[in-house]
Coordinates of C-alpha atoms and ligand atoms in Angstrom, one line a residue:
X167 CA 0.6 -0.1 -0.4
X168 CA 2.9 2.3 0.9
X169 CA 4.2 1.8 -2.4
X170 CA 0.5 2.3 -4.0
X171 CA 0.1 5.1 -2.1
X172 CA 3.5 7.1 -3.3
X173 CA 2.3 5.8 -7.5
X174 CA -1.1 8.1 -6.5
X175 CA 1.1 11.1 -8.8
X176 CA 1.9 8.6 -12.0
X177 CA -2.7 7.6 -11.9
X178 CA -3.2 11.1 -12.4
X179 CA -0.1 11.7 -15.0
X180 CA -1.7 8.9 -16.9
X181 CA -5.1 9.8 -16.6
X182 CA -4.3 13.0 -18.2
X183 CA -3.6 11.6 -21.2
X184 CA -6.2 8.1 -21.6
X185 CA -7.8 8.0 -25.2
X186 CA -11.2 8.0 -24.8
X187 CA -14.2 6.5 -25.9
X188 CA -17.1 8.9 -28.2
X189 CA -18.9 10.5 -25.5
X190 CA -23.1 11.8 -24.4
X191 CA -22.8 15.7 -25.3
X192 CA -24.4 16.6 -21.7
X193 CA -26.0 19.8 -18.8
X194 CA -25.3 17.8 -16.1
X195 CA -23.3 13.9 -14.7
X196 CA -24.6 12.0 -11.7
X197 CA -22.0 9.9 -10.8
X198 CA -22.5 7.1 -8.9
X199 CA -20.5 4.9 -6.6
X200 CA -19.7 3.8 -3.8
X201 CA -16.4 3.4 -1.2
X202 CA -13.0 4.3 -2.9
X203 CA -14.8 4.5 -6.1
X204 CA -17.5 6.9 -5.2
X205 CA -15.7 9.4 -3.2
X206 CA -14.3 10.4 -6.8
X207 CA -18.1 11.4 -7.4
X208 CA -17.4 13.6 -4.7
X209 CA -14.4 15.4 -5.4
X210 CA -15.8 16.2 -9.1
X211 CA -18.5 17.9 -8.1
X212 CA -16.3 20.2 -5.9
X213 CA -14.5 20.8 -9.2
X214 CA -17.6 21.3 -11.5
X215 CA -18.8 23.4 -9.4
X216 CA -15.1 26.0 -9.4
X217 CA -16.6 26.7 -13.6
X218 CA -20.5 26.2 -12.2
X219 CA -21.0 23.2 -13.6
X220 CA -23.4 20.9 -12.5
X221 CA -21.7 17.7 -11.6
X222 CA -23.4 15.4 -8.6
X223 CA -23.1 12.2 -6.6
X224 CA -25.5 9.3 -5.7
X225 CA -24.3 6.8 -3.6
X226 CA -27.0 4.6 -3.3
X227 CA -29.8 2.2 -4.5
X228 CA -31.5 2.9 -7.4
X229 CA -31.8 7.0 -8.6
X230 CA -32.4 10.1 -6.9
X231 CA -35.6 11.0 -8.1
X232 CA -34.9 14.1 -10.3
X233 CA -32.9 11.6 -12.5
X234 CA -36.4 11.0 -14.7
X235 CA -36.9 15.0 -15.5
X236 CA -33.3 16.6 -15.1
X237 CA -32.0 13.6 -17.9
X238 CA -28.4 13.3 -16.4
X239 CA -25.6 11.5 -18.3
X240 CA -25.4 8.9 -15.6
X241 CA -21.1 8.4 -15.3
X242 CA -21.2 5.0 -13.2
X243 CA -17.4 4.1 -11.7
X244 CA -17.2 1.2 -10.3
X245 CA -13.2 -0.4 -10.2
X246 CA -15.2 -4.3 -9.7
X247 CA -17.2 -3.8 -12.2
X248 CA -19.7 -5.5 -9.2
X249 CA -20.8 -3.1 -6.7
X250 CA -24.3 -3.2 -6.9
X251 CA -26.0 0.0 -5.3
X252 CA -24.4 1.0 -8.7
X253 CA -25.7 -1.7 -10.3
X254 CA -29.6 -0.5 -9.1
X255 CA -28.2 2.5 -10.4
X256 CA -26.9 2.0 -13.6
X257 CA -30.3 -0.4 -14.3
X258 CA -32.6 2.8 -12.6
X259 CA -31.1 4.5 -15.8
X260 CA -31.5 2.4 -18.3
X261 CA -34.6 2.0 -17.4
X262 CA -35.5 5.7 -18.2
X263 CA -33.2 5.7 -21.4
X264 CA -30.2 7.6 -20.2
X265 CA -27.1 7.9 -21.2
X266 CA -24.5 6.0 -19.4
X267 CA -20.8 5.9 -20.1
X268 CA -18.5 3.5 -17.4
X269 CA -15.6 3.0 -15.4
X270 CA -14.1 -0.8 -14.5
X271 CA -12.1 -2.8 -14.7
X272 CA -15.3 -5.9 -15.6
X273 CA -17.7 -7.7 -13.7
X274 CA -21.2 -6.8 -13.9
X275 CA -20.8 -3.2 -15.4
X276 CA -18.4 -3.5 -18.4
X277 CA -21.4 -6.8 -19.2
X278 CA -24.0 -4.4 -19.2
X279 CA -22.0 -1.4 -21.2
X280 CA -20.9 -3.7 -24.1
X281 CA -24.1 -5.0 -23.9
X282 CA -26.0 -1.9 -24.5
X283 CA -22.9 -0.2 -27.0
X284 CA -22.2 1.9 -23.9
X285 CA -18.8 3.9 -23.3
X286 CA -16.8 2.2 -21.3
X287 CA -13.3 3.5 -19.6
X288 CA -11.4 0.7 -18.5
X289 CA -8.8 1.4 -15.6
X290 CA -6.3 -1.2 -14.8
X291 CA -7.3 -4.3 -12.6
X292 CA -5.3 -6.3 -9.9
X293 CA -5.6 -3.1 -7.2
X294 CA -7.9 -2.5 -4.4
X295 CA -10.1 0.3 -5.5
X296 CA -9.0 3.0 -3.0
X297 CA -5.7 2.7 -4.1
X298 CA -7.1 4.1 -7.6
X299 CA -8.1 7.0 -7.0
X300 CA -5.9 8.6 -9.4
X301 CA -7.1 5.7 -12.6
X302 CA -10.9 6.8 -11.3
X303 CA -10.7 10.4 -10.1
X304 CA -8.7 11.4 -13.1
X305 CA -10.0 9.7 -15.3
X306 CA -13.7 10.5 -14.6
X307 CA -12.1 14.4 -14.9
X308 CA -10.7 13.6 -18.3
X309 CA -15.1 12.1 -19.2
X310 CA -16.2 14.9 -17.6
X311 CA -14.1 17.2 -19.6
X312 CA -14.9 15.3 -23.0
X313 CA -19.0 15.8 -22.3
X314 CA -18.3 19.1 -22.5
X315 CA -19.1 20.3 -18.6
X316 CA -15.3 21.6 -17.6
X317 CA -12.6 22.7 -19.4
X318 CA -10.1 20.2 -19.9
X319 CA -8.2 19.1 -16.9
X320 CA -5.2 17.8 -17.8
X321 CA -3.1 20.8 -16.5
X322 CA -4.1 20.5 -13.5
X323 CA -3.1 16.7 -12.8
X324 CA -0.5 17.2 -14.1
X325 CA 0.3 20.0 -11.1
X326 CA -1.4 17.4 -8.6
X327 CA 0.9 14.0 -10.0
X328 CA 3.9 17.0 -10.0
X329 CA 3.1 17.7 -6.7
X330 CA 1.5 14.6 -5.0
X331 CA 4.8 12.9 -6.7
X332 CA 7.3 15.3 -3.7
X333 CA 5.1 14.2 -1.0
X334 CA 5.6 11.0 -1.5
X335 CA 8.5 10.5 -2.8
X336 CA 10.5 7.5 -0.9
X337 CA 11.6 8.8 2.7
X338 CA 10.8 12.5 1.8
X339 CA 9.4 14.8 3.9
X340 CA 5.5 14.0 3.7
X341 CA 6.7 11.0 4.5
X342 CA 8.2 12.2 7.8
X343 CA 4.8 14.4 8.8
X344 CA 2.6 11.5 7.6
X345 CA 5.0 9.3 10.8
X346 CA 4.2 12.6 12.7
X347 CA 1.1 12.4 12.6
X348 CA 1.1 8.8 12.3
X349 CA 2.4 9.0 16.3
X350 CA 0.1 11.8 18.2
X351 CA -2.7 10.0 16.5
X352 CA -1.5 6.2 17.4
X353 CA -3.7 5.7 20.5
X354 CA -6.7 7.8 19.3
X355 CA -9.7 7.7 16.8
X356 CA -9.1 10.1 14.7
X357 CA -11.8 13.0 13.7
X358 CA -11.2 15.4 10.5
X359 CA -12.3 18.6 9.7
X360 CA -13.1 19.6 6.5
X361 CA -14.8 23.0 5.1
X362 CA -17.8 22.6 2.6
X363 CA -16.4 23.1 -0.5
X364 CA -13.4 21.6 -1.5
X365 CA -11.8 20.2 1.5
X366 CA -15.3 18.0 2.6
X367 CA -13.9 15.6 0.2
X368 CA -10.7 14.7 0.9
X369 CA -11.5 14.7 4.9
X370 CA -13.8 11.7 4.2
X371 CA -11.8 10.2 1.9
X372 CA -9.1 10.6 5.1
X373 CA -11.5 8.8 7.2
X374 CA -12.2 5.8 5.2
X375 CA -8.2 5.8 4.8
X376 CA -8.1 5.5 8.5
X377 CA -10.6 3.1 8.6
X378 CA -9.4 1.1 5.5
X379 CA -5.7 1.1 6.1
X380 CA -5.0 1.5 8.9
X381 CA -8.5 -0.5 10.5
X382 CA -9.1 2.4 12.8
X383 CA -12.6 3.7 13.4
X384 CA -13.0 7.5 11.6
X385 CA -14.7 9.6 11.4
X386 CA -15.1 13.4 9.7
X387 CA -17.1 16.9 10.3
X388 CA -17.4 19.6 7.7
X389 CA -17.1 23.4 8.6
X390 CA -19.2 25.4 9.6
X391 CA -22.1 22.7 10.2
X392 CA -20.0 21.1 12.8
X393 CA -19.6 24.8 15.3
X394 CA -23.6 24.3 15.2
X395 CA -24.0 20.6 17.3
X396 CA -21.1 18.7 17.6
X397 CA -19.1 21.5 20.0
X398 CA -21.1 20.8 22.3
X399 CA -20.4 17.2 22.4
X400 CA -17.4 18.1 23.2
X401 CA -17.6 19.1 26.6
X402 CA -18.2 14.4 27.4
X403 CA -16.6 13.3 30.1
X404 CA -12.6 13.3 29.5
X405 CA -12.4 10.1 29.7
X406 CA -14.0 9.6 26.1
X407 CA -12.2 12.9 24.9
X408 CA -8.9 11.8 25.8
X409 CA -9.0 8.8 23.3
X410 CA -10.0 11.3 20.1
X411 CA -7.7 13.2 18.2
X412 CA -9.1 15.9 15.4
X413 CA -7.1 16.6 12.2
X414 CA -8.2 19.7 10.5
X415 CA -7.7 20.4 6.6
X416 CA -7.2 23.4 6.0
X417 CA -7.2 25.3 1.8
X418 CA -6.5 29.1 1.2
X419 CA -10.1 28.7 -0.6
X420 CA -11.4 28.3 3.1
X421 CA -12.9 32.2 3.4
X422 CA -11.9 34.0 5.7
X423 CA -15.3 33.9 8.2
X424 CA -14.7 29.8 8.3
X425 CA -11.3 30.3 8.6
X426 CA -12.5 32.5 12.4
X427 CA -14.1 29.8 12.9
X428 CA -11.7 27.4 12.0
X429 CA -9.5 29.2 14.8
X430 CA -12.5 30.1 17.8
X431 CA -13.7 26.2 17.3
X432 CA -10.2 24.9 18.4
X433 CA -9.6 28.2 21.3
X434 CA -14.3 27.0 23.4
X435 CA -12.9 23.0 22.3
X436 CA -9.1 23.6 23.4
X437 CA -9.5 22.2 27.0
X438 CA -11.9 18.8 26.5
X439 CA -10.4 17.8 23.0
X440 CA -7.1 16.3 24.3
X441 CA -5.0 16.5 20.9
X442 CA -5.7 19.2 17.7
X443 CA -4.0 19.2 14.8
X444 CA -4.3 20.6 11.8
X445 CA -2.4 20.2 7.8
X446 CA -3.0 22.8 5.1
X447 CA -3.0 22.4 1.0
X448 CA -0.6 22.7 -1.5
X449 CA -0.3 23.9 -5.2
X450 CA -2.7 25.9 -7.4
X451 CA -5.3 24.1 -8.9
X452 CA -8.8 23.0 -6.6
X453 CA -7.7 19.4 -8.0
X454 CA -3.9 20.2 -7.0
X455 CA -4.8 21.2 -3.7
X456 CA -8.0 18.3 -2.5
X457 CA -5.3 15.8 -4.4
X458 CA -2.5 17.1 -1.3
X459 CA -4.3 17.1 1.2
X460 CA -5.6 13.5 0.3
X461 CA -1.4 12.4 -0.2
X462 CA -0.6 13.2 3.4
X463 CA -4.7 11.6 4.3
X464 CA -3.2 8.3 2.3
X465 CA 0.0 8.1 4.5
X466 CA -0.6 9.1 7.5
X467 CA -3.5 6.1 7.5
X468 CA -0.5 3.7 6.2
X469 CA 1.6 5.3 8.5
X470 CA -0.6 4.1 11.0
X471 CA -0.8 0.7 10.2
X472 CA 2.1 0.2 10.0
X473 CA 3.2 1.5 13.3
X474 CA 0.5 -1.1 14.9
X475 CA 2.0 -4.3 12.1
X476 CA -1.5 -4.5 10.5
X477 CA -1.5 -4.9 6.9
X478 CA -2.8 -2.2 5.2
X479 CA -4.6 -3.9 1.9
X480 CA -7.2 -6.9 3.2
X481 CA -10.6 -5.2 3.9
X482 CA -12.6 -8.9 5.2
X483 CA -15.4 -6.8 6.3
X484 CA -16.4 -5.4 3.4
X485 CA -16.1 -8.1 1.9
X486 CA -17.9 -10.6 4.3
X487 CA -20.7 -7.8 4.2
X488 CA -20.5 -8.1 0.1
X489 CA -20.6 -11.7 -0.2
X490 CA -23.8 -12.6 2.9
X491 CA -26.1 -10.1 0.9
X492 CA -24.8 -12.0 -1.6
X493 CA -25.7 -15.8 -0.3
X494 CA -28.9 -13.2 0.7
X495 CA -30.3 -12.1 -2.7
Ligands
LIG717 C1 -12.0 -1.0 -1.0 C2 -12.6 0.3 -1.2 C3 -14.7 0.1 -0.9 C4 -15.0 -0.6 -2.5 C5 -16.0 -0.4 -1.9 C6 -17.2 -0.9 -4.0 O1 -10.3 -1.1 -0.9 O2 -12.0 1.0 -1.2 O3 -14.9 0.9 -0.2 O4 -14.5 1.2 -2.9 O5 -17.0 -1.5 -1.7 O6 -17.0 -1.7 -5.1 P1 -16.4 -0.4 -5.9 O7 -15.2 0.3 -5.7 O8 -15.6 -1.8 -6.5 O9 -17.1 -0.3 -6.9

């Protein structure tokens, strides 16, 4: 997983030059996908919003109620091609005769796309879905551009790739920062704070990577909403709070009021929260800034796993749950 995390930059670079099939023109894109595949939709929704384009993610069965009237192009992303929620959305899209584009390594999604003649982009196989973020997100961004919704993301993917490479180089400063954070978090459950906009989906990615790679409980919350509820909970029994640590992700576009909220939140909870850290985005484009934070989170999750002698790769509970659901279908 350490080398896969270090490979994020080269995945982004290779996505920037992929050959796309002919794509439908889109006024709007609806991205279906779960977990390590679906997070690409959340990232892309933020990138699109910076361009005034409408891209949204759907992480459940079927389609949102508005799909039949707004008729978005549906982009189904499933690394395995066998995720039942995503397949259910694809089935609903077929029923509504919506244009569908697939990103996958094969599976049932690859089969239905080939039967229906839908455009498919095959990404390299043999990885864990969450370790294929550069391929999945990069490809989805290229498809959004190919459908006319956003300008070509290739320059931003290149910028992000260079930045991520510098952060994740072996024995570099990025891994040292990750090890320091992991040391502070090693005895704590982690809560990752982002803010509405670019860092919210990155906070979700940090949470998921810590869950799956380090096999630890972690959650994420988002400013400004968390100031309207979560801060009250920090007044709990210190025996609970002492087992928790907060990492706040910051970005230059957080805005003055959210930055003030972050500072004041820290001040008013300082006596109750046992450990608070901060990681700031780097880079110029929104994509590069999101991916710089992502790279640090990925490295922290691996450093946490390694420090506890845990293999970051397998995710047995996810596989077991999928198998049990399959037996019941
Ligand atoms: C595993 C992982 C999971 C999967 C999810 C959906 O590495 O990250 O969150 O991504 O269970 O499966 P796929 O991606 O195959 O559609």
